[in-house]
Coordinates of C-alpha atoms and ligand atoms in Angstrom, one line a residue:
M1 CA -0.4 -0.3 -0.1
T2 CA 1.5 3.5 -1.1
I3 CA 1.2 6.1 1.3
P4 CA 0.3 9.6 0.0
P5 CA 3.9 11.7 1.0
I6 CA 1.8 14.3 3.2
D7 CA 4.6 16.4 4.2
G8 CA 6.0 16.4 0.6
T9 CA 4.8 17.7 -1.9
V10 CA 1.2 17.2 -1.0
T11 CA 2.5 19.6 2.3
A12 CA 3.4 22.4 -0.5
T13 CA 0.4 22.2 -2.2
A14 CA -1.8 22.4 0.5
A15 CA 0.4 25.5 2.3
S16 CA 0.1 27.6 -1.5
G17 CA -3.4 26.9 -2.0
E18 CA -3.9 28.2 2.3
T19 CA -2.3 31.1 1.2
A20 CA -4.0 32.2 -1.6
K21 CA -7.4 31.3 -0.6
R22 CA -6.5 33.7 2.5
R23 CA -5.5 36.2 -0.1
H24 CA -8.9 35.4 -1.9
I25 CA -11.1 36.0 2.0
V26 CA -8.2 39.6 2.2
V27 CA -10.0 40.7 -1.1
R28 CA -13.5 39.2 -0.9
L29 CA -13.7 41.6 2.8
L30 CA -11.5 45.0 1.3
Q31 CA -14.7 44.2 -1.8
D32 CA -17.0 45.5 0.7
P33 CA -17.9 49.2 1.7
V34 CA -19.2 48.6 5.3
A35 CA -15.6 46.9 6.1
I36 CA -13.4 48.9 5.1
C37 CA -14.8 51.9 6.8
C38 CA -15.0 50.0 10.2
I39 CA -11.8 48.9 9.4
F40 CA -10.5 52.5 8.6
V41 CA -12.3 53.9 12.1
L42 CA -10.7 51.4 14.2
L43 CA -8.0 52.6 13.0
L44 CA -7.9 55.7 13.2
L45 CA -9.4 54.9 17.2
T46 CA -6.5 53.0 17.8
A47 CA -3.7 55.2 15.8
A48 CA -5.5 58.6 17.9
S49 CA -5.2 56.6 21.1
V50 CA -0.9 55.1 20.5
L51 CA 0.0 59.0 19.6
A52 CA -2.0 60.5 22.4
P53 CA 1.2 62.2 23.6
F54 CA 2.1 63.7 19.9
L55 CA -1.5 64.7 20.0
T56 CA -2.5 66.7 22.5
D57 CA -0.5 67.7 25.9
Q58 CA -2.9 68.0 28.3
D59 CA -2.7 65.7 31.2
P60 CA -6.2 63.7 31.5
I61 CA -5.5 62.5 35.2
K62 CA -4.3 65.6 36.7
S63 CA -7.3 67.8 37.8
S64 CA -8.2 71.7 38.0
L65 CA -10.4 73.1 39.5
A66 CA -10.3 76.0 37.6
E67 CA -11.6 74.6 35.0
T68 CA -14.2 73.2 36.1
L69 CA -16.5 72.5 32.8
A70 CA -14.7 74.2 31.1
P71 CA -16.6 75.0 27.9
M72 CA -15.4 75.0 23.8
S73 CA -11.7 76.6 22.9
Q74 CA -8.5 76.8 21.9
Q75 CA -7.0 74.7 25.6
H76 CA -10.6 72.2 25.7
P77 CA -10.8 71.4 21.8
L78 CA -14.4 70.0 22.9
G79 CA -13.5 71.1 27.0
A80 CA -12.8 70.2 30.4
D81 CA -14.8 67.2 32.3
G82 CA -16.1 68.0 36.0
V83 CA -12.6 67.9 37.5
G84 CA -10.6 70.4 35.1
R85 CA -9.5 68.0 32.5
D86 CA -9.7 67.8 29.1
V87 CA -12.0 65.9 27.5
V88 CA -9.7 65.7 24.2
A89 CA -6.5 64.3 26.0
R90 CA -8.8 61.8 28.2
L91 CA -10.4 61.0 24.4
L92 CA -7.6 59.9 23.4
Y93 CA -5.3 58.4 26.5
G94 CA -9.1 56.4 27.2
G95 CA -9.1 55.1 24.6
Q96 CA -5.1 53.9 25.1
T97 CA -6.7 51.7 27.8
S98 CA -10.1 51.3 26.8
L99 CA -8.2 48.9 23.6
A100 CA -5.4 47.3 24.9
A101 CA -8.1 45.9 28.9
A102 CA -10.2 44.7 25.4
C103 CA -6.4 42.6 24.1
V104 CA -6.5 41.4 27.4
A105 CA -10.1 40.2 27.5
V106 CA -9.1 38.4 23.8
L107 CA -5.5 37.1 25.2
V108 CA -7.2 35.4 27.8
A109 CA -10.5 33.8 26.4
F110 CA -8.4 33.0 23.6
A111 CA -4.9 31.6 25.8
V112 CA -7.6 29.4 27.7
G113 CA -10.5 28.6 25.2
V114 CA -8.2 28.1 22.1
P115 CA -5.8 24.9 23.5
A116 CA -9.3 23.2 25.8
G117 CA -11.5 22.9 22.9
L118 CA -8.7 21.6 20.9
F119 CA -7.6 19.3 23.7
G120 CA -11.0 18.8 24.8
G121 CA -12.3 18.0 20.0
Y122 CA -9.2 15.8 20.0
Y123 CA -9.0 13.2 22.8
R124 CA -13.3 13.7 23.7
G125 CA -13.6 11.2 26.5
R126 CA -13.2 11.8 30.4
A127 CA -10.1 15.4 29.5
D128 CA -13.6 16.6 27.5
A129 CA -16.4 15.2 30.0
I130 CA -14.0 17.3 32.7
L131 CA -14.0 20.6 30.5
A132 CA -17.0 20.6 28.9
W133 CA -18.0 20.6 33.3
A134 CA -16.3 22.9 33.8
S135 CA -17.0 25.2 31.2
N136 CA -21.2 24.2 31.4
F137 CA -19.9 26.3 35.1
I138 CA -18.2 29.5 34.2
M139 CA -21.3 30.3 32.1
A140 CA -23.5 29.8 34.0
V141 CA -22.3 31.9 37.5
P142 CA -23.1 36.0 36.8
A143 CA -20.5 37.5 35.0
I144 CA -21.3 40.9 35.8
I145 CA -21.0 40.4 39.9
I146 CA -17.8 38.2 39.6
L147 CA -16.7 41.0 37.9
L148 CA -17.8 43.3 40.4
V149 CA -17.1 41.3 43.5
V150 CA -13.7 41.7 42.0
M151 CA -13.4 45.5 41.2
A152 CA -14.1 46.3 45.1
A153 CA -12.2 43.3 46.5
V154 CA -9.7 43.0 44.4
S155 CA -8.5 45.2 42.4
Q156 CA -9.3 48.2 40.7
S157 CA -7.4 48.0 37.2
T158 CA -9.5 47.7 34.6
Y159 CA -6.6 45.4 32.9
V160 CA -7.4 43.2 35.9
A161 CA -11.2 43.1 35.4
M162 CA -10.6 42.4 31.5
A163 CA -8.4 39.0 32.5
V164 CA -11.5 38.0 34.6
L165 CA -13.7 38.8 31.8
G166 CA -11.8 36.8 29.8
L167 CA -11.5 33.3 31.8
I168 CA -15.6 34.0 32.1
V169 CA -16.0 34.3 28.1
S170 CA -13.6 31.3 27.7
P171 CA -16.6 28.5 27.1
S172 CA -17.5 30.1 24.3
V173 CA -14.5 30.1 23.0
Y174 CA -13.6 26.8 24.2
R175 CA -16.8 25.3 22.8
L176 CA -16.5 27.2 18.8
V177 CA -13.1 25.4 18.7
R178 CA -13.9 22.6 20.1
A179 CA -16.4 22.3 17.6
S180 CA -14.6 23.1 14.9
V181 CA -12.4 20.2 16.0
V182 CA -15.1 17.5 16.8
S183 CA -16.3 18.5 12.7
V184 CA -12.8 17.8 11.0
R185 CA -11.4 15.1 13.3
E186 CA -13.3 12.2 12.0
E187 CA -12.1 13.9 8.4
L188 CA -9.5 10.6 6.0
F189 CA -7.1 13.2 5.8
V190 CA -6.9 13.5 9.5
D191 CA -6.7 9.6 9.5
A192 CA -4.2 9.4 7.2
A193 CA -1.9 12.4 8.9
K194 CA -2.2 9.7 11.6
V195 CA -0.8 6.9 9.6
S196 CA 2.0 8.7 8.1
G197 CA 3.3 8.8 11.8
L198 CA 2.9 12.7 12.2
S199 CA 2.6 13.7 16.3
D200 CA -0.8 14.8 17.5
A201 CA 1.0 18.5 18.5
R202 CA 1.2 18.4 14.8
I203 CA -1.3 17.4 12.8
M204 CA -3.2 19.7 15.4
R205 CA -1.0 23.0 14.0
R206 CA -1.3 21.3 10.2
H207 CA -4.6 20.4 9.8
I208 CA -6.5 21.3 12.7
L209 CA -5.9 24.8 14.2
P210 CA -7.2 26.0 10.1
V211 CA -10.1 25.1 10.3
V212 CA -10.4 27.4 14.2
Q213 CA -8.8 30.2 12.1
A214 CA -11.7 32.1 10.6
P215 CA -14.3 30.8 13.0
S216 CA -11.7 32.6 15.4
I217 CA -11.4 35.9 14.5
I218 CA -14.6 36.3 14.6
Q219 CA -15.7 35.2 17.7
A220 CA -12.8 37.5 19.2
A221 CA -13.6 41.0 17.2
Q222 CA -17.1 39.8 19.2
I223 CA -15.1 39.5 22.1
F224 CA -13.6 43.0 21.9
G225 CA -16.7 45.2 21.3
V226 CA -18.6 43.5 24.6
S227 CA -14.7 43.3 26.2
I228 CA -15.4 47.2 25.4
G229 CA -18.4 47.5 26.7
I230 CA -18.5 46.3 29.9
Q231 CA -15.3 48.4 31.2
A232 CA -18.2 51.6 30.6
G233 CA -20.6 48.7 32.9
I234 CA -18.1 48.4 34.7
A235 CA -15.8 52.3 34.9
F236 CA -19.7 54.0 34.7
L237 CA -20.7 52.3 38.3
G238 CA -17.3 54.8 40.0
L239 CA -15.1 50.8 39.7
G240 CA -12.1 51.8 37.8
S241 CA -9.3 53.0 38.8
P242 CA -8.7 56.9 38.9
T243 CA -5.9 57.1 37.9
E244 CA -6.7 54.9 34.5
A245 CA -8.6 56.7 32.1
S246 CA -11.6 55.2 30.5
W247 CA -14.1 55.9 28.3
G248 CA -16.7 54.2 31.0
A249 CA -14.9 56.5 33.9
M250 CA -15.6 59.5 30.8
L251 CA -19.2 58.6 31.1
N252 CA -19.3 58.1 34.9
D253 CA -18.4 61.7 35.2
A254 CA -20.3 63.3 32.3
F255 CA -23.3 62.0 34.5
A256 CA -22.6 63.1 37.8
N257 CA -23.2 67.3 35.4
I258 CA -26.1 65.9 33.2
Y259 CA -27.8 69.1 33.3
S260 CA -25.5 71.6 33.6
A261 CA -23.3 69.8 30.5
P262 CA -24.8 67.1 28.6
L263 CA -22.6 67.8 25.3
L264 CA -20.0 66.0 28.2
L265 CA -22.2 63.1 27.6
L266 CA -21.9 62.7 24.5
W267 CA -18.4 62.1 23.4
P268 CA -17.4 59.3 25.6
A269 CA -21.3 57.3 24.1
L270 CA -20.3 58.2 20.7
I271 CA -16.5 56.9 20.9
I272 CA -18.2 53.9 22.5
C273 CA -20.6 53.3 20.1
M274 CA -18.4 54.1 16.9
T275 CA -16.4 50.8 18.7
T276 CA -18.5 48.6 19.1
A277 CA -20.8 48.5 16.0
S278 CA -17.8 48.1 14.0
L279 CA -16.3 45.2 15.1
A280 CA -19.2 44.0 15.9
L281 CA -19.9 44.9 11.8
L282 CA -16.5 43.8 11.2
A283 CA -17.3 40.3 12.0
N284 CA -20.3 40.5 10.3
S285 CA -18.3 40.9 6.8
L286 CA -15.7 38.9 7.9
R287 CA -18.2 36.6 8.5
D288 CA -19.8 36.9 4.9
S289 CA -16.7 37.1 3.4
L290 CA -15.0 33.5 5.3
S291 CA -18.5 31.7 4.5
G292 CA -18.4 33.1 0.8
S293 CA -14.6 31.5 0.1
R294 CA -15.5 28.7 2.5
R295 CA -13.9 25.1 0.4
R296 CA -17.1 23.1 -0.9
P297 CA -15.7 19.9 1.5
T298 CA -14.3 18.1 -2.4
R299 CA -17.2 15.0 -2.1
H300 CA -15.9 11.8 -3.4
S301 CA -18.8 12.4 -6.1
D302 CA -17.5 15.6 -7.0
R303 CA -13.7 14.3 -8.1
V304 CA -15.8 11.7 -10.1
R305 CA -17.2 13.5 -11.7
D306 CA -14.8 16.5 -12.2
G307 CA -11.6 13.9 -13.3
A308 CA -11.4 11.6 -15.8
P309 CA -14.4 8.9 -15.5
S310 CA -14.0 5.5 -13.6
S311 CA -13.3 2.7 -15.4
E312 CA -15.9 1.4 -13.8
G313 CA -18.5 0.7 -16.1
S314 CA -18.6 0.1 -19.7
A315 CA -18.8 4.0 -20.9
A316 CA -19.1 3.0 -24.5
G317 CA -20.8 -0.2 -24.4
D318 CA -24.2 -0.6 -23.3
F319 CA -25.1 2.9 -23.8
A320 CA -22.5 3.5 -27.5
E321 CA -25.8 5.5 -28.6
V322 CA -28.5 7.1 -26.6
A323 CA -31.7 6.9 -28.8
D324 CA -34.1 10.3 -29.7
D325 CA -36.5 9.4 -27.0
V326 CA -34.1 8.8 -24.1
L327 CA -34.5 11.4 -21.5
L328 CA -32.4 9.9 -18.5
A329 CA -29.8 6.7 -19.0
V330 CA -28.0 5.1 -15.8
D331 CA -24.7 2.7 -16.6
H332 CA -23.7 1.7 -14.2
L333 CA -23.5 3.1 -10.9
K334 CA -21.7 2.8 -7.6
V335 CA -22.4 4.2 -4.4
D336 CA -19.7 3.1 -1.7
Y337 CA -19.5 4.4 2.1
P338 CA -16.4 4.0 4.3
V339 CA -17.5 2.2 6.6
D340 CA -14.8 0.9 9.7
G341 CA -11.9 1.5 7.4
G342 CA -13.4 -0.4 4.5
R343 CA -16.3 1.1 2.3
R344 CA -20.0 -0.4 1.7
T345 CA -21.3 -0.4 -1.5
V346 CA -25.3 0.3 -1.6
V347 CA -25.7 1.3 -5.0
D348 CA -24.0 -1.9 -6.5
G349 CA -23.6 -1.2 -11.0
V350 CA -26.5 0.1 -11.1
S351 CA -27.3 0.6 -15.3
L352 CA -31.4 1.6 -16.2
T353 CA -32.5 4.3 -19.0
V354 CA -36.1 6.4 -18.5
R355 CA -37.2 7.2 -21.3
R356 CA -39.8 10.7 -22.6
G357 CA -42.7 9.6 -21.8
Q358 CA -41.9 7.3 -19.2
V359 CA -42.8 6.6 -15.3
L360 CA -39.8 3.7 -14.6
G361 CA -41.1 1.9 -10.9
L362 CA -37.9 1.5 -8.8
V363 CA -39.1 -1.2 -6.8
G364 CA -36.9 -3.4 -4.2
E365 CA -37.6 -4.2 0.0
S366 CA -36.1 -1.7 2.7
G367 CA -32.6 -0.9 2.2
S368 CA -32.0 -2.3 -1.7
G369 CA -30.4 0.6 -2.7
K370 CA -33.7 2.9 -3.7
S371 CA -33.4 6.0 -2.5
Q372 CA -29.6 5.7 -2.8
T373 CA -29.5 6.0 -6.4
A374 CA -32.4 9.0 -6.6
F375 CA -30.3 10.9 -4.2
S376 CA -27.3 10.3 -6.1
L377 CA -28.7 11.2 -9.8
L378 CA -29.6 14.1 -8.0
G379 CA -26.5 15.2 -6.9
L380 CA -27.6 14.9 -3.1
L381 CA -25.5 12.5 -1.7
P382 CA -23.8 13.6 1.6
P383 CA -20.2 14.6 1.6
E384 CA -18.6 11.1 2.1
A385 CA -20.9 8.7 -0.2
R386 CA -18.4 7.8 -2.6
V387 CA -20.1 7.5 -6.3
S388 CA -19.2 6.9 -10.4
A389 CA -20.6 5.7 -13.1
G390 CA -19.6 4.8 -17.0
R391 CA -21.9 7.4 -18.3
L392 CA -24.9 10.2 -16.6
L393 CA -26.8 11.2 -19.9
F394 CA -29.9 13.6 -18.8
D395 CA -30.9 14.9 -22.3
G396 CA -28.4 14.1 -24.9
A397 CA -26.5 15.3 -22.6
E398 CA -23.3 14.4 -19.6
M399 CA -24.4 14.4 -15.3
K400 CA -20.6 13.6 -14.3
G401 CA -18.7 16.5 -14.4
L402 CA -20.8 19.2 -13.7
G403 CA -20.1 22.1 -11.2
R404 CA -21.8 22.7 -8.2
S405 CA -24.3 25.7 -10.2
A406 CA -24.8 23.7 -13.8
M407 CA -26.3 21.0 -10.9
N408 CA -28.3 23.3 -9.4
R409 CA -29.5 24.5 -12.7
L410 CA -31.1 20.9 -13.5
R411 CA -32.3 20.7 -10.1
G412 CA -35.4 22.3 -9.8
K413 CA -35.8 23.5 -13.2
R414 CA -35.4 20.0 -15.6
I415 CA -35.3 17.4 -13.0
A416 CA -37.6 18.2 -9.9
Y417 CA -38.2 15.8 -6.9
V418 CA -41.2 14.9 -4.9
P419 CA -40.3 13.9 -1.2
Q420 CA -41.5 10.5 0.7
E421 CA -42.2 13.3 4.0
P422 CA -44.1 16.7 2.6
M423 CA -44.7 18.1 6.1
S424 CA -40.4 17.8 6.7
N425 CA -40.2 19.1 3.1
L426 CA -41.8 22.8 3.8
D427 CA -39.9 25.2 6.4
P428 CA -42.7 26.0 8.6
S429 CA -41.2 29.6 9.0
F430 CA -41.9 30.8 5.8
T431 CA -45.2 30.7 4.3
I432 CA -46.3 27.9 1.4
G433 CA -46.0 30.9 -1.3
S434 CA -42.8 32.3 -0.8
Q435 CA -40.7 28.7 -0.8
L436 CA -42.6 27.6 -3.9
A437 CA -42.1 31.4 -5.4
E438 CA -38.0 31.7 -5.0
P439 CA -37.3 29.0 -6.9
V440 CA -39.7 30.0 -9.1
R441 CA -38.2 33.3 -9.6
Q442 CA -34.8 32.1 -9.9
H443 CA -35.0 29.3 -13.0
M444 CA -37.5 31.2 -14.6
K445 CA -36.5 34.5 -13.8
V446 CA -40.2 36.1 -14.0
S447 CA -41.4 39.0 -11.1
A448 CA -42.9 38.1 -8.0
K449 CA -46.6 38.6 -9.2
E450 CA -45.7 36.6 -12.5
A451 CA -44.2 33.3 -10.3
K452 CA -47.0 34.7 -7.7
A453 CA -49.7 34.1 -10.4
L454 CA -48.3 30.6 -12.5
L455 CA -47.6 29.6 -8.9
L456 CA -51.7 29.5 -8.7
G457 CA -53.1 29.1 -11.6
L458 CA -50.4 25.2 -10.4
L459 CA -52.0 24.5 -6.7
E460 CA -55.5 24.8 -8.3
R461 CA -54.2 22.5 -11.3
V462 CA -53.2 20.4 -8.4
G463 CA -56.7 19.8 -6.3
I464 CA -56.2 22.1 -4.1
N465 CA -59.8 23.9 -3.8
D466 CA -58.8 28.0 -2.5
P467 CA -55.6 28.9 -3.4
A468 CA -54.7 31.7 -3.1
R469 CA -56.0 30.7 1.0
V470 CA -52.7 28.3 0.8
Y471 CA -50.5 30.0 -0.9
S472 CA -50.8 32.4 2.4
S473 CA -51.2 29.4 4.7
Y474 CA -47.9 28.2 6.3
P475 CA -47.2 24.7 6.4
H476 CA -49.3 23.9 9.8
Q477 CA -52.0 25.1 8.5
I478 CA -52.2 22.5 6.0
S479 CA -53.1 19.2 5.7
G480 CA -50.5 16.1 4.9
G481 CA -52.1 15.2 2.0
M482 CA -52.4 19.1 0.4
A483 CA -48.8 19.7 1.8
Q484 CA -47.6 16.7 -0.9
R485 CA -50.0 18.0 -3.4
V486 CA -48.1 21.3 -2.6
L487 CA -45.1 19.7 -3.5
I488 CA -45.8 18.7 -6.4
A489 CA -47.2 22.4 -7.6
G490 CA -43.9 23.6 -6.8
A491 CA -41.8 20.5 -8.3
I492 CA -44.0 21.1 -11.9
S493 CA -43.5 25.0 -11.8
C494 CA -40.3 25.3 -13.8
D495 CA -42.2 22.5 -16.3
P496 CA -39.7 19.4 -15.8
H497 CA -38.6 17.0 -17.9
L498 CA -37.4 14.1 -15.5
L499 CA -39.5 14.1 -12.2
I500 CA -38.6 12.1 -9.5
A501 CA -40.6 10.9 -7.0
D502 CA -40.0 9.1 -4.2
E503 CA -42.2 7.4 -1.9
P504 CA -44.8 10.1 -2.3
T505 CA -47.5 8.2 -0.5
T506 CA -46.0 6.8 2.0
A507 CA -46.5 9.1 4.8
L508 CA -49.9 10.1 3.7
D509 CA -53.3 8.1 4.5
V510 CA -54.7 5.7 3.1
T511 CA -57.4 7.2 1.5
V512 CA -55.2 10.0 -0.5
Q513 CA -52.6 7.8 -1.5
A514 CA -54.5 6.7 -4.8
E515 CA -56.3 11.1 -5.7
I516 CA -52.2 11.6 -5.4
L517 CA -50.8 8.5 -7.2
D518 CA -53.8 10.1 -10.2
L519 CA -52.9 13.0 -10.2
I520 CA -49.3 12.0 -10.4
R521 CA -49.7 10.3 -13.2
S522 CA -51.9 12.7 -15.2
L523 CA -49.5 15.5 -14.5
Q524 CA -47.2 12.5 -16.0
A525 CA -49.3 12.4 -18.7
E526 CA -50.9 16.5 -19.3
R527 CA -46.7 17.5 -19.6
N528 CA -44.7 14.1 -21.7
M529 CA -42.7 14.0 -18.5
G530 CA -40.7 11.2 -17.5
V531 CA -40.8 9.7 -13.7
I532 CA -38.6 8.3 -11.5
L533 CA -41.3 6.5 -9.4
V534 CA -38.9 4.6 -6.1
T535 CA -41.7 2.4 -3.9
H536 CA -41.2 -1.2 -2.6
D537 CA -45.6 -1.5 -3.2
F538 CA -45.8 -3.0 -6.1
G539 CA -49.6 -2.0 -6.2
V540 CA -48.6 1.3 -6.8
V541 CA -46.6 0.5 -9.6
A542 CA -49.4 -1.5 -10.8
D543 CA -51.1 1.6 -11.0
I544 CA -48.7 4.2 -13.0
C545 CA -44.8 2.3 -14.0
D546 CA -45.3 1.3 -17.2
R547 CA -41.5 -0.5 -16.9
V548 CA -39.7 -1.3 -13.5
A549 CA -36.3 -2.4 -12.4
V550 CA -35.9 -4.5 -9.3
M551 CA -33.7 -3.7 -6.6
H552 CA -31.5 -6.0 -4.1
T553 CA -29.0 -5.2 -2.3
G554 CA -27.8 -2.6 -4.6
K555 CA -28.0 -4.5 -7.8
I556 CA -30.8 -4.1 -10.8
V557 CA -31.5 -7.4 -10.9
E558 CA -34.7 -7.5 -13.8
T559 CA -36.5 -4.6 -15.2
A560 CA -39.7 -5.3 -17.4
S561 CA -42.7 -3.7 -18.5
V562 CA -45.2 -4.3 -15.4
K563 CA -47.4 -6.7 -17.7
E564 CA -44.2 -8.5 -18.2
L565 CA -42.8 -8.4 -14.7
F566 CA -46.9 -9.4 -13.2
S567 CA -46.6 -12.2 -15.4
T568 CA -43.9 -14.4 -15.8
P569 CA -41.0 -12.8 -13.3
H570 CA -37.9 -14.5 -14.7
H571 CA -35.7 -13.3 -11.0
E572 CA -36.0 -15.7 -8.2
Y573 CA -35.9 -12.2 -6.1
T574 CA -38.4 -10.8 -7.6
R575 CA -40.9 -14.0 -8.1
M576 CA -40.3 -13.8 -3.3
L577 CA -40.8 -10.1 -2.8
L578 CA -44.6 -10.5 -5.7
S579 CA -45.3 -13.5 -3.5
S580 CA -45.1 -11.3 -0.1
T581 CA -46.0 -8.0 -1.1
L582 CA -49.9 -10.6 -3.4
E583 CA -49.8 -13.2 -0.1
D584 CA -51.8 -9.8 2.1
A585 CA -53.0 -7.6 -0.8
K586 CA -56.0 -6.6 -0.7
P587 CA -56.9 -5.3 -4.4
R588 CA -56.4 -2.6 -5.3
S589 CA -59.8 -0.4 -6.2
P590 CA -59.2 0.7 -9.6
L591 CA -58.6 4.7 -9.7
K592 CA -60.2 6.2 -13.2
S593 CA -62.8 7.7 -10.9
T594 CA -61.6 9.0 -7.6
P595 CA -64.4 10.3 -4.9
K596 CA -62.7 12.1 -3.6
L597 CA -60.4 14.3 -6.4
P598 CA -61.5 16.9 -7.1
K599 CA -63.2 17.3 -10.1
R600 CA -60.6 20.1 -12.2
A601 CA -58.0 17.6 -11.2
Q602 CA -59.2 15.3 -13.0
T603 CA -60.8 17.1 -15.6
A604 CA -57.7 19.2 -16.6
Ligands
ATP701 N1 -24.5 7.9 5.4 C1 -24.9 6.4 4.9 N2 -23.7 6.1 5.4 C2 -24.1 5.3 5.0 N3 -24.4 3.5 4.9 C3 -25.9 4.5 4.1 C4 -25.8 6.4 4.7 N4 -27.8 6.6 3.3 C5 -27.6 5.2 3.7 N5 -27.0 3.8 3.1 C6 -27.5 2.8 3.4 O1 -27.2 2.4 2.5 C7 -28.8 1.5 2.2 C8 -29.0 1.5 1.0 O2 -30.1 3.1 1.5 P1 -31.9 3.3 0.2 O3 -31.7 4.6 1.8 O4 -31.1 3.8 -0.7 O5 -32.3 2.2 1.2 P2 -33.6 2.7 0.3 O6 -33.8 0.2 -1.0 O7 -34.5 3.3 -0.2 O8 -34.9 1.6 1.1 P3 -35.9 2.5 2.1 O9 -37.4 2.2 1.9 O10 -36.6 1.7 3.7 O11 -35.6 4.0 2.4 C9 -28.9 1.0 2.9 O12 -28.7 -0.2 3.5 C10 -28.6 2.3 4.0 O13 -28.0 2.2 5.1

């Protein structure tokens, strides 16, 4: 077995990739006007504070009773406070204290939280449990009370208070880091690094810390802003050291003179608001630029699509010529997952064809791989799934190698999906109309008004009596059957060529099942759609399918027309399935005049 050179060329490539990624993040950040304004404000404040001795010759601490509440003048551009101290000098020197003390809080929070998160997330076990308990305990303690006690009984220094604050907020850093570590430590590249003999410290530094970096920067900005606010709060309560100029102490002094010199309150309040708002907005912009540039986890399936075709499958064999009426041609589709150091194949060389206007039933017992086959066609498998195929032709074009945006353009527009559980596929926080309209507007490039008109017509078409009411309803206000009609309306809204329905009636009341099947069949005939109907129910197959593919342990064991399959099943597994289904089955009544289906659904 060859172990990839983790420390060699791969590392060099990865390092240059990381550098490029960082550069990309900075570029994105600098393209954001909000971020630029925030950075400018923060740099200005920091520079002014650092350069305070050069910007003013006034002493920020020394009081002068003769200049108590002195008005604005050349000597005191913003006046003097209640004990005659220059406001500008106090703002500038106060910035030194406030910004440096906020740095102390951030440093302590990260010095405690990052190692604890790395250790707990990486090693888990008992140490992790103890750290989790300690973090819960610290978080349960009211921070402001602790700070007041420390300042009253231990030290009045803002720096000491902020060090304690750092300790108090360190559990939030711990939690963030731990969550990031847990999500990355199961990755195959971490296992590969272990196999290659890298030490834990090196794995953490190389593979785990880079993942933790981005969210940590955002959290540092947030903690920085919060600690400036808290400093102001405790100084405002009069707990700061009298020998330290700070923005909070200025607030305290200004409050004492609020009636005689209200402007004194304005300057520190303005500067505190500007600093905390800039930090909060900068954190938001950072998050946006990081999420915009975050590398999409490389799906094994993508590798197959992007790279050279897998050697598996007979690319040139079964589908050398694809007839014009073939909508979908799948050749030797394979899906496998990592399990206990190996891989488990759940779809094993599936080849199938769907013609335009044809309904293909995909049947098999639970776990036979029906849904995995359907999801791989939709490109919806989890990242750990590895997908390969000889060919995946849709509408005459190869789907393999399609990027995410091309796949998104196909999904919803040309390939639509009807799920098994309609209710859990509707977001309870949004109205049905808004959920249906979004993809229509995106794919069809129509206005909100046009999308609504189109959808109201479709809701009526799928048998909903009061489309306008349902359009403005929330999912909990409609029944499961109606939710499935809504999803079917959504699925056909962009006029797809292929509809993949994964057990669309399983979660529904028996009385509604036949109506939904009838609806799918009538829509399919009306629009000449190809349909893949995933089901384990031969009754459903008999009702609406033209052809059937029988799946067993990830393989298609038999494909035939419905008539042939029921009259002369060839494969032993098909016979077994048919006999077990028919043994307990009640005869199904024909669907032709389902009493509950609204008239327009049948006649339209
Ligand atoms: N993320 C995963 N990791 C590992 N195995 C998985 C994963 N998802 C599905 N499988 C396995 O793939 C196999 C096929 O699952 P699939 O959902 O396609 O079955 P199915 O035929 O649709 O069954 P059902 O009718 O119960 O949904 C199952 O054995 C399942 O345990």
